[in-house]
Short mmCIF file of C-alpha atoms in Angstrom, two decimals:
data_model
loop_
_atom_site.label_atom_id
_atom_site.label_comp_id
_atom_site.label_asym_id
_atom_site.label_seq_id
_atom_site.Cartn_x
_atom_site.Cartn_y
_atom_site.Cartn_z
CA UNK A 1 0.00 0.00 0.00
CA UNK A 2 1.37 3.40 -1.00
CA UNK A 3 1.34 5.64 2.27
CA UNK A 4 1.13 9.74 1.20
CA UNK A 5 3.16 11.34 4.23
CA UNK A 6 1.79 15.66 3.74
CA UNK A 7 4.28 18.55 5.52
CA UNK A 8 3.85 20.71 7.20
CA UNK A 9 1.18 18.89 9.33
CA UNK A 10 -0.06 22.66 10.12
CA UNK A 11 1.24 26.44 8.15
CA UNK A 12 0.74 29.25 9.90
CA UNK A 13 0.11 32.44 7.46
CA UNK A 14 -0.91 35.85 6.44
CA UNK A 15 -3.29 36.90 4.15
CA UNK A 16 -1.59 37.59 1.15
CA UNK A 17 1.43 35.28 2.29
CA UNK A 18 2.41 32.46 -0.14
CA UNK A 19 1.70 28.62 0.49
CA UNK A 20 3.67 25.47 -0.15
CA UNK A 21 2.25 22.37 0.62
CA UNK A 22 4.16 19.05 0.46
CA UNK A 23 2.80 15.65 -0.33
CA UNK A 24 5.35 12.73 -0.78
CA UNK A 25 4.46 8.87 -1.72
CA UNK A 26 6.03 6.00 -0.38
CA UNK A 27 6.64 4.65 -4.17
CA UNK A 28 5.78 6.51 -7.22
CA UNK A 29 2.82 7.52 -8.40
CA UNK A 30 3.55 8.95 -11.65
CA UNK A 31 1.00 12.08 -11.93
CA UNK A 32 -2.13 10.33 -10.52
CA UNK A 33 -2.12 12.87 -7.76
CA UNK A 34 -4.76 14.70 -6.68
CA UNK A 35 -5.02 17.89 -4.07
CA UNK A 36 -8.66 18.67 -1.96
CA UNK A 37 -9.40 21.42 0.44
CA UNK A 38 -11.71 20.65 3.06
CA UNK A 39 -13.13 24.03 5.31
CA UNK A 40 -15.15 23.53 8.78
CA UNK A 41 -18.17 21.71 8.71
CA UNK A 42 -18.25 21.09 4.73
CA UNK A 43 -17.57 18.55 1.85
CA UNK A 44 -13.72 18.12 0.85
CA UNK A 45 -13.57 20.32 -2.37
CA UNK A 46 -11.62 18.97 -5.78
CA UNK A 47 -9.23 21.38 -6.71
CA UNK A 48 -6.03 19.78 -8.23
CA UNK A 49 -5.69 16.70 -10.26
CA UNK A 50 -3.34 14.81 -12.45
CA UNK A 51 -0.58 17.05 -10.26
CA UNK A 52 -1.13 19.79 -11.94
CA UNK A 53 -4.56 20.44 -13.40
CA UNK A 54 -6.90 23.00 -11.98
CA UNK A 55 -10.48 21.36 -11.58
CA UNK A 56 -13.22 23.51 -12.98
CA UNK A 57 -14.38 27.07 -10.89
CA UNK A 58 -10.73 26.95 -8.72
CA UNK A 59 -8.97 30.57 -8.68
CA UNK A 60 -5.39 30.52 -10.26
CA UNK A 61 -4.14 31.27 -7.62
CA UNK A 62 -3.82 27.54 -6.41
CA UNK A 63 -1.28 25.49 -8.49
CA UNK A 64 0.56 21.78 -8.36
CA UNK A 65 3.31 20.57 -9.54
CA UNK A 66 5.70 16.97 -9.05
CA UNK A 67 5.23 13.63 -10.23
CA UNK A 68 6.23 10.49 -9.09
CA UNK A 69 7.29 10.47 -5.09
CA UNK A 70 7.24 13.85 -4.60
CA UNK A 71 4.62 16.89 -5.06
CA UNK A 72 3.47 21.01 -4.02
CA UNK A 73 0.42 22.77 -3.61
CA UNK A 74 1.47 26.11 -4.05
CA UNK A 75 -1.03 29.15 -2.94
CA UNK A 76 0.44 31.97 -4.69
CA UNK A 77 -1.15 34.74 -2.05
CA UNK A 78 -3.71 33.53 0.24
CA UNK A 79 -7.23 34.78 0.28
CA UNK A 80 -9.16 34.85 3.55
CA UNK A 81 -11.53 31.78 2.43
CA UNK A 82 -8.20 29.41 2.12
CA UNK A 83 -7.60 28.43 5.45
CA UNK A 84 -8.39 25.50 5.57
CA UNK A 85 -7.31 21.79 5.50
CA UNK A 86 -5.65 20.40 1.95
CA UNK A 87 -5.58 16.82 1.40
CA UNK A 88 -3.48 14.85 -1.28
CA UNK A 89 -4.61 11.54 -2.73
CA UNK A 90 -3.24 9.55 -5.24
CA UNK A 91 -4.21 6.39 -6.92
CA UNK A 92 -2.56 2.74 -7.03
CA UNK A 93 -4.62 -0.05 -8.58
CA UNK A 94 -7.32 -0.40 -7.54
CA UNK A 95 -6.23 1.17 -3.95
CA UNK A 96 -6.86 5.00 -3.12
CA UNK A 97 -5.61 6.54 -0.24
CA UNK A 98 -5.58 9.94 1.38
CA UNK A 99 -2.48 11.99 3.36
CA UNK A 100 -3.46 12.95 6.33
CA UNK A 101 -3.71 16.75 5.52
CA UNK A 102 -2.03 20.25 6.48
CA UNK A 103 -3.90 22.39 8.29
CA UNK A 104 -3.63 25.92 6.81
CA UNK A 105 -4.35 28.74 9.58
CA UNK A 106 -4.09 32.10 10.28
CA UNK A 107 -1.33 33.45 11.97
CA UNK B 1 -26.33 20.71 -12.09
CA UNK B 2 -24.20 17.41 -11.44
CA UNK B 3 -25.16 16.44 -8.15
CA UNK B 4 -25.35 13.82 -5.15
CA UNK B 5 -27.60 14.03 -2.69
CA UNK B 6 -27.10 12.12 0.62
CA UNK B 7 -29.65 10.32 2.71
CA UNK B 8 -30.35 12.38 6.14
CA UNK B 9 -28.14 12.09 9.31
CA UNK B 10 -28.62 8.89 11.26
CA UNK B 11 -28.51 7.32 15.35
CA UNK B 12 -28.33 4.07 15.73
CA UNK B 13 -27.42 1.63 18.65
CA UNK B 14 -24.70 -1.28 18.81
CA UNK B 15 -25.71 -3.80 16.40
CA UNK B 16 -28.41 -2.22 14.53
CA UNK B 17 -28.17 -2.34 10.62
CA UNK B 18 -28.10 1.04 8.35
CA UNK B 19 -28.39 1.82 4.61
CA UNK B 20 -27.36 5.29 3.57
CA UNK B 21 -28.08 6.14 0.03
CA UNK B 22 -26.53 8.87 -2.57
CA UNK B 23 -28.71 9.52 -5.44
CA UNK B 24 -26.72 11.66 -8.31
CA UNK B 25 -28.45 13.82 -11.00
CA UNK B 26 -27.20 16.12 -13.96
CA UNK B 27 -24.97 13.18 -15.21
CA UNK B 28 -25.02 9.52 -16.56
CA UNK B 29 -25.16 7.80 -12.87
CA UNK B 30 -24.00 5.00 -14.93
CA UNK B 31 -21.25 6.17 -16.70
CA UNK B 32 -18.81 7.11 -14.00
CA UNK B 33 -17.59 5.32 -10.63
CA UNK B 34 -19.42 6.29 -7.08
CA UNK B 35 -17.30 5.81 -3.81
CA UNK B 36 -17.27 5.94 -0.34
CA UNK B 37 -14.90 8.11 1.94
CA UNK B 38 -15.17 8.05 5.44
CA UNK B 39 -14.31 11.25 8.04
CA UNK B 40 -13.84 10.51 11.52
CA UNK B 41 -14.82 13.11 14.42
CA UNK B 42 -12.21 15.49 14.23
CA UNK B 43 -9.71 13.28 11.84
CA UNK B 44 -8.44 13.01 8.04
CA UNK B 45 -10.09 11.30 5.15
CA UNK B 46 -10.30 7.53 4.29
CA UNK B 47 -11.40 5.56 1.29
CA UNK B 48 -13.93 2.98 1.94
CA UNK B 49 -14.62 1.70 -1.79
CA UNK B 50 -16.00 2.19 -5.04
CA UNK B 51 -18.59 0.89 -7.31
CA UNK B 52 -19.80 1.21 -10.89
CA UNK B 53 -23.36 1.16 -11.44
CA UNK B 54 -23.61 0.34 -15.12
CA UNK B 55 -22.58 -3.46 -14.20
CA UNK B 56 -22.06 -3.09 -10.27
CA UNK B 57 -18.54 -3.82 -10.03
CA UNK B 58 -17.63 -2.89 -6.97
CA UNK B 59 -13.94 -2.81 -5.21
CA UNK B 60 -12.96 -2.18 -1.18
CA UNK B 61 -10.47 -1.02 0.82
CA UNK B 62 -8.97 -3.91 3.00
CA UNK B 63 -9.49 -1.13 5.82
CA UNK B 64 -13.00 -2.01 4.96
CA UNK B 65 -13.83 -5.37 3.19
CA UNK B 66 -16.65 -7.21 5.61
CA UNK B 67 -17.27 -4.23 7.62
CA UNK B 68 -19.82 -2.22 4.71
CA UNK B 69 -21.49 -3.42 1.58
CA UNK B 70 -21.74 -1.06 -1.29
CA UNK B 71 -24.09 -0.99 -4.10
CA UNK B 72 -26.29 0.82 -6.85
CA UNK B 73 -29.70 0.66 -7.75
CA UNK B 74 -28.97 2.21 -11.49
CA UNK B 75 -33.12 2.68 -12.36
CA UNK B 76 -33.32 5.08 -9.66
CA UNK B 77 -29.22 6.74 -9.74
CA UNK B 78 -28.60 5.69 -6.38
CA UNK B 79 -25.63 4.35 -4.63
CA UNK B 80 -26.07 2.61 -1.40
CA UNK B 81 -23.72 1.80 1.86
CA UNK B 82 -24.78 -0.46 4.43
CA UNK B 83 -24.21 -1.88 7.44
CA UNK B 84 -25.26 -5.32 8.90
CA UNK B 85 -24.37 -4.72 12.65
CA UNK B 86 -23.02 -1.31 13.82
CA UNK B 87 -20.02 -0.34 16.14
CA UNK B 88 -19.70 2.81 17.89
CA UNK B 89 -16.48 3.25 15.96
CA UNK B 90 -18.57 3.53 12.73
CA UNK B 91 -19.76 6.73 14.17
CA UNK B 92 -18.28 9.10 11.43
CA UNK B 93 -19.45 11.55 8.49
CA UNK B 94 -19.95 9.26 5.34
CA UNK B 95 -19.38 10.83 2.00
CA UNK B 96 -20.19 9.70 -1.65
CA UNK B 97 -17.95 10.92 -4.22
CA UNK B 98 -18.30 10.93 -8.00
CA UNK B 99 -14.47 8.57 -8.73
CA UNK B 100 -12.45 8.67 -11.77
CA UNK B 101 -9.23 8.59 -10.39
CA UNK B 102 -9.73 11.42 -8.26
CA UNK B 103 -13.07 12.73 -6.81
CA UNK B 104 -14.64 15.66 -8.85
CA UNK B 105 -17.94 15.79 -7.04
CA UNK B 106 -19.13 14.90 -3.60
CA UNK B 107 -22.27 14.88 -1.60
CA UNK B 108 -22.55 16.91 1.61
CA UNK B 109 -22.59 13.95 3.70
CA UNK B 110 -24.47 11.69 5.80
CA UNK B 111 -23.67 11.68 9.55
CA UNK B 112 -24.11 8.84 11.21
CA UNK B 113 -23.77 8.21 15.34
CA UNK B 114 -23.48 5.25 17.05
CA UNK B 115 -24.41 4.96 20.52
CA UNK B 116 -26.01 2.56 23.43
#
């Protein structure tokens, strides 16, 4: 089973401060990689897959990039609505798994 | 709209069974893979398992395999997850998810509590 280790485990920030969220797999994934944010009391939200794709409706301001073991969530000047929990989760088989998130607050 | 809708929250005692259902609209139910993901009080995300409702193949977690049953009643676009004989560790938010690889769309979520 591929374990998805995420770091920081929580980033404290500014508005307007810049993001980097790490995800790293135990063994590669190639780019089957996909980012959620998840705010209090709501749904996990889709907003990067295939590493590096932006799902539909998400602001530029949120990108990914990596493949294989190692990948970043990059916020490129948070906004007051993104503090919140990001999740990776990749894809192996027939076996998905989630990281166990980074807590994004404000500081 | 693409859409799942979750059954309402649930409380159940030790050993009572529970179906929650997740009925999509605004897409071919049948067409793409619904799954499971389970949220703990207070913890991360887990993947419970998947199932495709235009033949009902359906795949688990190990975390999971014998614990739930998951299925689809395709006439009706409705995914199902049950329970034979609750825990008070299943107490957790359920949610479906619309599953290609990754999940593009999920229902708000079905709470469900487990307690004598």
């Amino acid at each position: 089973e591929i374990v998805l280790t995420q770091s920081p485990a929580t980033l404290s920030l500014s508005p307007g401060e810049r993001a980097t969220l790490s995800c790293r797999a135990s063994q590669s994934v190639s780019s089957y990689l996909a980012w959620y944010q998840q705010k209090p009391g709501q749904a996990p939200r889709l907003l990067i897959y295939d590493a590096s794709n932006r799902a539909t409706g998400i602001p530029a301001r949120f990108s990914g990039s990596g493949s294989g073991t190692d990948f970043t969530l990059t916020i490129s000047s948070l906004e007051p609505e993104d503090f919140a929990v990001y999740y990776c989760q990749q894809r192996s088989n027939w076996l998905f798994t989630f990281g166990p998130g980074t807590k994004v607050d404000i500081k | 709209e693409v859409q799942l809708v979750q059954s309402g929250a649930e409380v159940k005692k030790p050993g009572e069974s529970l179906k929650i259902s997740c009925k999509g609209s605004g897409y071919s139910f049948t067409s793409y893979w619904i799954g499971w993901v389970r949220q703990m009080p207070g913890k991360g995300l887990e993947w419970m398992g998947i199932i495709y409702p235009g033949d009902s193949d359906t795949r688990y977690s190990p975390s999971f395999q014998g614990q739930v049953t998951i299925s689809a009643d395709k006439s009706i676009s409705t995914a199902y997850l049950q329970w034979s004989s609750l825990k008070a560790s299943d107490t957790a938010m359920y949610y479906c998810v619309r599953h290609k690889y990754y999940m593009d769309v999920w229902g708000k979520g079905t709470t469900v509590t487990v307690s004598s």
